[in-house]
């Protein structure tokens, strides 16, 4: 497993955002903006704050609280939009025209930064390829494939490239082309939260829901015979489980606990 939850703000998004913000600083950009569902916005907020660039983030109303909290704590100007991510994008276009837009696929640097996951992976495996890589939809399949090609051109790695598998159904045309070229495919899971809780209780690892879906993908590939237990398969856990604290709390049927009685220390009355 390659655990992206160990990154500074707890997700894969830190890889691309670090490079994008560094490029913005290099080119003298003073204001950055993003419409995102949570983790990318938290990452932008952190890195922009570190180099004294203003950050304005547009979040949908159902943004996970840990991501919202990070955006505020890191000093970003936060706008919560009533609606979907598309509504956030429209709001950004209306209200943040002076900022450089770092939303997904609006510039090249986030993709370039995301490639580092593949460079690290190959280095950590002794400059050799694994047999397969399982990543959540949207977590860098295109960047990984691009990095493999570049490393081969540099002579850093040789051999058959890994098959790429994406857990989930939400893939774009670029990802679909990469999967086909690698000999992999999309694998849809069932109840990822059940797998998440199983790993927490038996492995001591709190996966993200996407990471748990990746575990299900691996199990499905074993069952179908597409991979063998002897194959070296890398599972990418895209973020830490605590980024989805509310989702996991609902799965555990946790409710906020309040004391049965709240002591009153005194009453202040107007003089």
mmCIF file of C-alpha atoms in Angstrom:
data_model
loop_
_atom_site.group_PDB
_atom_site.id
_atom_site.type_symbol
_atom_site.label_atom_id
_atom_site.label_comp_id
_atom_site.label_asym_id
_atom_site.label_seq_id
_atom_site.Cartn_x
_atom_site.Cartn_y
_atom_site.Cartn_z
ATOM 1 C CA UNK A 1 0.000 0.000 0.000
ATOM 2 C CA UNK A 2 1.154 3.516 -0.792
ATOM 3 C CA UNK A 3 -0.503 5.663 1.849
ATOM 4 C CA UNK A 4 -1.098 9.217 0.643
ATOM 5 C CA UNK A 5 -2.731 10.062 3.958
ATOM 6 C CA UNK A 6 0.780 10.753 5.278
ATOM 7 C CA UNK A 7 1.112 13.899 3.169
ATOM 8 C CA UNK A 8 0.968 17.301 4.957
ATOM 9 C CA UNK A 9 -2.794 17.898 4.639
ATOM 10 C CA UNK A 10 -3.575 14.197 4.504
ATOM 11 C CA UNK A 11 -4.193 13.537 0.828
ATOM 12 C CA UNK A 12 -2.726 12.871 -2.608
ATOM 13 C CA UNK A 13 -3.689 16.433 -3.591
ATOM 14 C CA UNK A 14 -0.593 17.798 -1.832
ATOM 15 C CA UNK A 15 1.666 16.462 -4.573
ATOM 16 C CA UNK A 16 0.202 18.492 -7.393
ATOM 17 C CA UNK A 17 -0.702 21.523 -5.313
ATOM 18 C CA UNK A 18 2.822 22.011 -3.955
ATOM 19 C CA UNK A 19 4.207 22.352 -7.477
ATOM 20 C CA UNK A 20 1.305 24.494 -8.707
ATOM 21 C CA UNK A 21 1.689 26.968 -5.838
ATOM 22 C CA UNK A 22 5.478 27.023 -6.244
ATOM 23 C CA UNK A 23 4.994 27.885 -9.930
ATOM 24 C CA UNK A 24 2.517 30.614 -9.002
ATOM 25 C CA UNK A 25 5.057 32.091 -6.593
ATOM 26 C CA UNK A 26 7.760 31.946 -9.267
ATOM 27 C CA UNK A 27 5.597 33.833 -11.762
ATOM 28 C CA UNK A 28 4.532 36.474 -9.257
ATOM 29 C CA UNK A 29 0.888 35.441 -8.864
ATOM 30 C CA UNK A 30 -0.702 37.183 -5.872
ATOM 31 C CA UNK A 31 -4.078 35.444 -5.661
ATOM 32 C CA UNK A 32 -5.109 31.832 -6.245
ATOM 33 C CA UNK A 33 -8.593 30.344 -6.371
ATOM 34 C CA UNK A 34 -10.129 26.901 -6.616
ATOM 35 C CA UNK A 35 -13.506 25.188 -6.785
ATOM 36 C CA UNK A 36 -13.111 21.803 -5.122
ATOM 37 C CA UNK A 37 -14.952 19.213 -3.064
ATOM 38 C CA UNK A 38 -12.582 19.457 -0.127
ATOM 39 C CA UNK A 39 -9.098 17.975 -0.132
ATOM 40 C CA UNK A 40 -7.676 20.006 -3.025
ATOM 41 C CA UNK A 41 -9.011 23.185 -1.422
ATOM 42 C CA UNK A 42 -7.392 22.294 1.908
ATOM 43 C CA UNK A 43 -4.110 21.631 0.142
ATOM 44 C CA UNK A 44 -4.206 24.938 -1.743
ATOM 45 C CA UNK A 45 -5.004 26.778 1.495
ATOM 46 C CA UNK A 46 -1.975 25.283 3.230
ATOM 47 C CA UNK A 47 0.594 25.799 0.495
ATOM 48 C CA UNK A 48 -0.605 29.289 -0.456
ATOM 49 C CA UNK A 49 -0.396 30.353 3.176
ATOM 50 C CA UNK A 50 3.160 29.007 3.407
ATOM 51 C CA UNK A 51 4.366 31.336 0.626
ATOM 52 C CA UNK A 52 2.149 34.341 1.451
ATOM 53 C CA UNK A 53 -0.175 34.069 -1.549
ATOM 54 C CA UNK A 54 -3.868 34.781 -1.090
ATOM 55 C CA UNK A 55 -6.216 31.819 -1.510
ATOM 56 C CA UNK A 56 -9.922 31.860 -2.203
ATOM 57 C CA UNK A 57 -11.749 28.538 -2.146
ATOM 58 C CA UNK A 58 -15.287 27.660 -3.222
ATOM 59 C CA UNK A 59 -16.729 24.580 -1.535
ATOM 60 C CA UNK A 60 -20.045 22.749 -2.029
ATOM 61 C CA UNK A 61 -22.434 22.681 0.896
ATOM 62 C CA UNK A 62 -21.707 19.015 1.650
ATOM 63 C CA UNK A 63 -17.943 19.526 1.968
ATOM 64 C CA UNK A 64 -16.444 17.222 4.636
ATOM 65 C CA UNK A 65 -15.856 19.146 7.855
ATOM 66 C CA UNK A 66 -12.129 18.210 8.173
ATOM 67 C CA UNK A 67 -11.405 19.782 4.777
ATOM 68 C CA UNK A 68 -13.522 22.845 5.554
ATOM 69 C CA UNK A 69 -11.757 23.209 8.885
ATOM 70 C CA UNK A 70 -8.308 23.068 7.269
ATOM 71 C CA UNK A 71 -9.229 25.740 4.715
ATOM 72 C CA UNK A 72 -10.325 28.119 7.470
ATOM 73 C CA UNK A 73 -7.396 27.288 9.766
ATOM 74 C CA UNK A 74 -4.864 27.925 6.998
ATOM 75 C CA UNK A 75 -6.332 31.359 6.385
ATOM 76 C CA UNK A 76 -8.095 30.954 3.044
ATOM 77 C CA UNK A 77 -11.126 33.032 2.130
ATOM 78 C CA UNK A 78 -13.847 30.385 2.092
ATOM 79 C CA UNK A 79 -17.158 30.523 0.225
ATOM 80 C CA UNK A 80 -19.582 27.650 0.782
ATOM 81 C CA UNK A 81 -21.915 27.356 -2.196
ATOM 82 C CA UNK A 82 -25.443 25.996 -2.056
ATOM 83 C CA UNK A 83 -25.218 23.327 -4.754
ATOM 84 C CA UNK A 84 -22.755 21.050 -6.519
ATOM 85 C CA UNK A 85 -19.134 21.417 -7.594
ATOM 86 C CA UNK A 86 -20.401 22.836 -10.912
ATOM 87 C CA UNK A 87 -22.179 25.583 -8.977
ATOM 88 C CA UNK A 88 -18.897 26.268 -7.170
ATOM 89 C CA UNK A 89 -17.111 26.639 -10.507
ATOM 90 C CA UNK A 90 -19.703 29.138 -11.723
ATOM 91 C CA UNK A 91 -19.443 31.103 -8.477
ATOM 92 C CA UNK A 92 -15.659 31.208 -8.811
ATOM 93 C CA UNK A 93 -15.910 32.550 -12.363
ATOM 94 C CA UNK A 94 -18.249 35.290 -11.154
ATOM 95 C CA UNK A 95 -16.432 36.371 -7.997
ATOM 96 C CA UNK A 96 -12.744 35.465 -8.347
ATOM 97 C CA UNK A 97 -11.853 36.803 -11.781
ATOM 98 C CA UNK A 98 -8.617 38.366 -10.519
ATOM 99 C CA UNK A 99 -7.244 35.139 -9.073
ATOM 100 C CA UNK A 100 -5.432 32.394 -10.968
ATOM 101 C CA UNK A 101 -7.699 29.341 -11.135
ATOM 102 C CA UNK A 102 -6.111 26.102 -9.871
ATOM 103 C CA UNK A 103 -9.240 23.980 -10.273
ATOM 104 C CA UNK A 104 -8.763 20.554 -11.842
ATOM 105 C CA UNK A 105 -7.265 20.576 -15.368
ATOM 106 C CA UNK A 106 -7.137 24.386 -15.509
ATOM 107 C CA UNK A 107 -3.310 24.448 -15.591
ATOM 108 C CA UNK A 108 -0.466 21.919 -16.134
ATOM 109 C CA UNK A 109 1.410 22.020 -12.843
ATOM 110 C CA UNK A 110 -0.884 19.911 -10.663
ATOM 111 C CA UNK A 111 -0.591 17.014 -13.106
ATOM 112 C CA UNK A 112 3.195 17.382 -13.179
ATOM 113 C CA UNK A 113 3.374 17.372 -9.384
ATOM 114 C CA UNK A 114 1.124 14.326 -9.187
ATOM 115 C CA UNK A 115 3.682 12.338 -11.199
ATOM 116 C CA UNK A 116 5.952 12.164 -8.155
ATOM 117 C CA UNK A 117 3.820 9.344 -6.766
ATOM 118 C CA UNK A 118 5.006 7.098 -9.606
ATOM 119 C CA UNK A 119 8.629 8.195 -9.286
ATOM 120 C CA UNK A 120 8.546 7.368 -5.571
ATOM 121 C CA UNK A 121 6.775 4.080 -6.146
ATOM 122 C CA UNK A 122 9.353 2.830 -8.652
ATOM 123 C CA UNK A 123 12.257 4.028 -6.495
ATOM 124 C CA UNK A 124 10.831 2.331 -3.396
ATOM 125 C CA UNK A 125 10.552 -0.924 -5.359
ATOM 126 C CA UNK A 126 14.231 -0.866 -6.295
ATOM 127 C CA UNK A 127 13.746 0.903 -9.640
ATOM 128 C CA UNK A 128 11.509 -1.819 -10.950
ATOM 129 C CA UNK A 129 7.843 -1.970 -11.862
ATOM 130 C CA UNK A 130 5.162 -3.705 -9.822
ATOM 131 C CA UNK A 131 2.789 -6.004 -11.699
ATOM 132 C CA UNK A 132 -0.212 -3.794 -11.075
ATOM 133 C CA UNK A 133 -1.324 -0.510 -9.529
ATOM 134 C CA UNK A 134 -4.795 0.096 -8.091
ATOM 135 C CA UNK A 135 -5.837 3.710 -7.657
ATOM 136 C CA UNK A 136 -9.145 5.454 -6.947
ATOM 137 C CA UNK A 137 -10.874 7.277 -9.794
ATOM 138 C CA UNK A 138 -9.338 10.709 -10.168
ATOM 139 C CA UNK A 139 -6.212 9.816 -8.200
ATOM 140 C CA UNK A 140 -3.541 10.252 -10.799
ATOM 141 C CA UNK A 141 -3.864 7.387 -13.295
ATOM 142 C CA UNK A 142 -2.890 9.746 -16.129
ATOM 143 C CA UNK A 143 -0.016 11.243 -14.112
ATOM 144 C CA UNK A 144 1.248 7.782 -13.153
ATOM 145 C CA UNK A 145 1.262 6.596 -16.766
ATOM 146 C CA UNK A 146 3.025 9.791 -17.889
ATOM 147 C CA UNK A 147 5.701 9.297 -15.225
ATOM 148 C CA UNK A 148 6.273 5.690 -16.310
ATOM 149 C CA UNK A 149 6.870 6.872 -19.880
ATOM 150 C CA UNK A 150 9.309 9.563 -18.768
ATOM 151 C CA UNK A 151 11.297 7.204 -16.536
ATOM 152 C CA UNK A 152 11.659 4.751 -19.409
ATOM 153 C CA UNK A 153 12.923 7.533 -21.679
ATOM 154 C CA UNK A 154 15.484 8.468 -19.014
ATOM 155 C CA UNK A 155 16.589 4.856 -18.679
ATOM 156 C CA UNK A 156 15.620 4.689 -15.008
ATOM 157 C CA UNK A 157 13.318 1.686 -15.330
ATOM 158 C CA UNK A 158 12.693 -1.045 -17.874
ATOM 159 C CA UNK A 159 10.332 -3.943 -18.366
ATOM 160 C CA UNK A 160 6.622 -4.325 -18.807
ATOM 161 C CA UNK A 161 4.622 -1.459 -17.377
ATOM 162 C CA UNK A 162 2.116 -2.303 -14.636
ATOM 163 C CA UNK A 163 -1.543 -2.846 -15.390
ATOM 164 C CA UNK A 164 -3.520 0.071 -13.987
ATOM 165 C CA UNK A 165 -6.848 -0.569 -12.301
ATOM 166 C CA UNK A 166 -9.247 2.116 -11.139
ATOM 167 C CA UNK A 167 -11.676 1.447 -8.304
ATOM 168 C CA UNK A 168 -15.004 3.147 -8.965
ATOM 169 C CA UNK A 169 -16.960 4.157 -12.029
ATOM 170 C CA UNK A 170 -16.273 7.895 -12.349
ATOM 171 C CA UNK A 171 -13.462 7.937 -14.913
ATOM 172 C CA UNK A 172 -12.775 10.476 -17.617
ATOM 173 C CA UNK A 173 -11.767 9.864 -21.207
ATOM 174 C CA UNK A 174 -8.076 10.389 -20.431
ATOM 175 C CA UNK A 175 -8.147 7.795 -17.658
ATOM 176 C CA UNK A 176 -10.064 5.339 -19.823
ATOM 177 C CA UNK A 177 -7.389 5.569 -22.520
ATOM 178 C CA UNK A 178 -4.607 4.983 -20.004
ATOM 179 C CA UNK A 179 -6.340 1.940 -18.538
ATOM 180 C CA UNK A 180 -6.820 0.403 -21.969
ATOM 181 C CA UNK A 181 -3.179 1.015 -22.894
ATOM 182 C CA UNK A 182 -1.987 -0.624 -19.672
ATOM 183 C CA UNK A 183 -4.195 -3.695 -20.007
ATOM 184 C CA UNK A 184 -6.139 -2.755 -16.889
ATOM 185 C CA UNK A 185 -9.728 -1.690 -16.368
ATOM 186 C CA UNK A 186 -12.273 -0.094 -14.068
ATOM 187 C CA UNK A 187 -13.513 -2.322 -11.245
ATOM 188 C CA UNK A 188 -16.634 -1.311 -9.337
ATOM 189 C CA UNK A 189 -16.983 -2.319 -5.694
ATOM 190 C CA UNK A 190 -19.936 -2.764 -3.367
ATOM 191 C CA UNK A 191 -19.851 -1.647 0.274
ATOM 192 C CA UNK A 192 -16.519 0.125 0.747
ATOM 193 C CA UNK A 193 -17.413 1.237 4.281
ATOM 194 C CA UNK A 194 -17.653 -2.380 5.435
ATOM 195 C CA UNK A 195 -14.130 -2.971 4.134
ATOM 196 C CA UNK A 196 -12.956 0.275 5.735
ATOM 197 C CA UNK A 197 -14.201 -0.832 9.151
ATOM 198 C CA UNK A 198 -12.779 -4.332 8.683
ATOM 199 C CA UNK A 199 -9.308 -2.923 8.014
ATOM 200 C CA UNK A 200 -9.565 -0.538 10.955
ATOM 201 C CA UNK A 201 -10.391 -3.391 13.321
ATOM 202 C CA UNK A 202 -8.048 -6.059 11.981
ATOM 203 C CA UNK A 203 -5.161 -4.155 10.361
ATOM 204 C CA UNK A 204 -5.065 -1.014 12.504
ATOM 205 C CA UNK A 205 -5.283 1.199 9.402
ATOM 206 C CA UNK A 206 -8.078 3.740 8.930
ATOM 207 C CA UNK A 207 -8.406 3.892 5.149
ATOM 208 C CA UNK A 208 -10.264 6.501 3.162
ATOM 209 C CA UNK A 209 -13.458 5.210 1.501
ATOM 210 C CA UNK A 210 -11.589 5.304 -1.830
ATOM 211 C CA UNK A 211 -8.752 3.269 -0.351
ATOM 212 C CA UNK A 212 -11.247 0.727 0.953
ATOM 213 C CA UNK A 213 -12.757 0.527 -2.538
ATOM 214 C CA UNK A 214 -9.251 -0.245 -3.781
ATOM 215 C CA UNK A 215 -9.045 -3.182 -1.384
ATOM 216 C CA UNK A 216 -12.302 -4.475 -2.835
ATOM 217 C CA UNK A 217 -10.858 -4.063 -6.321
ATOM 218 C CA UNK A 218 -7.849 -6.172 -5.364
ATOM 219 C CA UNK A 219 -10.097 -8.871 -3.912
ATOM 220 C CA UNK A 220 -12.212 -8.881 -7.083
ATOM 221 C CA UNK A 221 -9.110 -9.190 -9.278
ATOM 222 C CA UNK A 222 -7.870 -12.114 -7.193
ATOM 223 C CA UNK A 223 -11.253 -13.813 -7.469
ATOM 224 C CA UNK A 224 -11.342 -13.365 -11.251
ATOM 225 C CA UNK A 225 -7.800 -14.632 -11.690
ATOM 226 C CA UNK A 226 -6.601 -11.383 -13.283
ATOM 227 C CA UNK A 227 -3.945 -11.095 -10.591
ATOM 228 C CA UNK A 228 -2.293 -13.813 -8.537
ATOM 229 C CA UNK A 229 -1.345 -13.728 -4.865
ATOM 230 C CA UNK A 230 2.288 -13.823 -5.981
ATOM 231 C CA UNK A 231 1.932 -10.668 -8.110
ATOM 232 C CA UNK A 232 3.291 -7.417 -6.750
ATOM 233 C CA UNK A 233 0.294 -5.090 -6.709
ATOM 234 C CA UNK A 234 0.401 -1.596 -5.211
ATOM 235 C CA UNK A 235 -2.785 -0.175 -3.724
ATOM 236 C CA UNK A 236 -2.932 3.618 -3.468
ATOM 237 C CA UNK A 237 -4.838 4.934 -0.470
ATOM 238 C CA UNK A 238 -5.588 8.463 -1.662
ATOM 239 C CA UNK A 239 -6.063 10.126 1.721
ATOM 240 C CA UNK A 240 -6.333 9.541 5.441
ATOM 241 C CA UNK A 241 -9.561 8.184 6.813
ATOM 242 C CA UNK A 242 -10.022 11.133 9.174
ATOM 243 C CA UNK A 243 -10.614 13.361 6.150
ATOM 244 C CA UNK A 244 -13.953 11.517 6.008
ATOM 245 C CA UNK A 245 -14.669 11.589 9.734
ATOM 246 C CA UNK A 246 -18.368 12.354 9.303
ATOM 247 C CA UNK A 247 -18.896 9.537 6.782
ATOM 248 C CA UNK A 248 -17.150 7.029 9.040
ATOM 249 C CA UNK A 249 -19.022 8.296 12.106
ATOM 250 C CA UNK A 250 -22.335 7.668 10.345
ATOM 251 C CA UNK A 251 -21.205 4.158 9.418
ATOM 252 C CA UNK A 252 -20.394 3.541 13.096
ATOM 253 C CA UNK A 253 -23.711 5.136 14.120
ATOM 254 C CA UNK A 254 -21.919 7.620 16.339
ATOM 255 C CA UNK A 255 -23.741 10.674 17.601
ATOM 256 C CA UNK A 256 -22.324 13.703 19.426
ATOM 257 C CA UNK A 257 -22.494 13.083 23.164
ATOM 258 C CA UNK A 258 -23.589 15.858 25.502
ATOM 259 C CA UNK A 259 -23.639 15.723 29.303
ATOM 260 C CA UNK A 260 -27.042 15.024 30.827
ATOM 261 C CA UNK A 261 -26.950 18.363 32.601
ATOM 262 C CA UNK A 262 -24.974 21.481 31.786
ATOM 263 C CA UNK A 263 -23.775 23.325 34.909
ATOM 264 C CA UNK A 264 -24.413 27.059 34.997
ATOM 265 C CA UNK A 265 -21.622 29.007 36.665
ATOM 266 C CA UNK A 266 -23.697 32.136 37.116
ATOM 267 C CA UNK A 267 -25.936 34.608 35.356
ATOM 268 C CA UNK A 268 -24.659 37.949 34.124
ATOM 269 C CA UNK A 269 -27.331 40.619 34.189
ATOM 270 C CA UNK A 270 -27.101 44.132 32.771
ATOM 271 C CA UNK A 271 -26.163 46.832 35.283
#
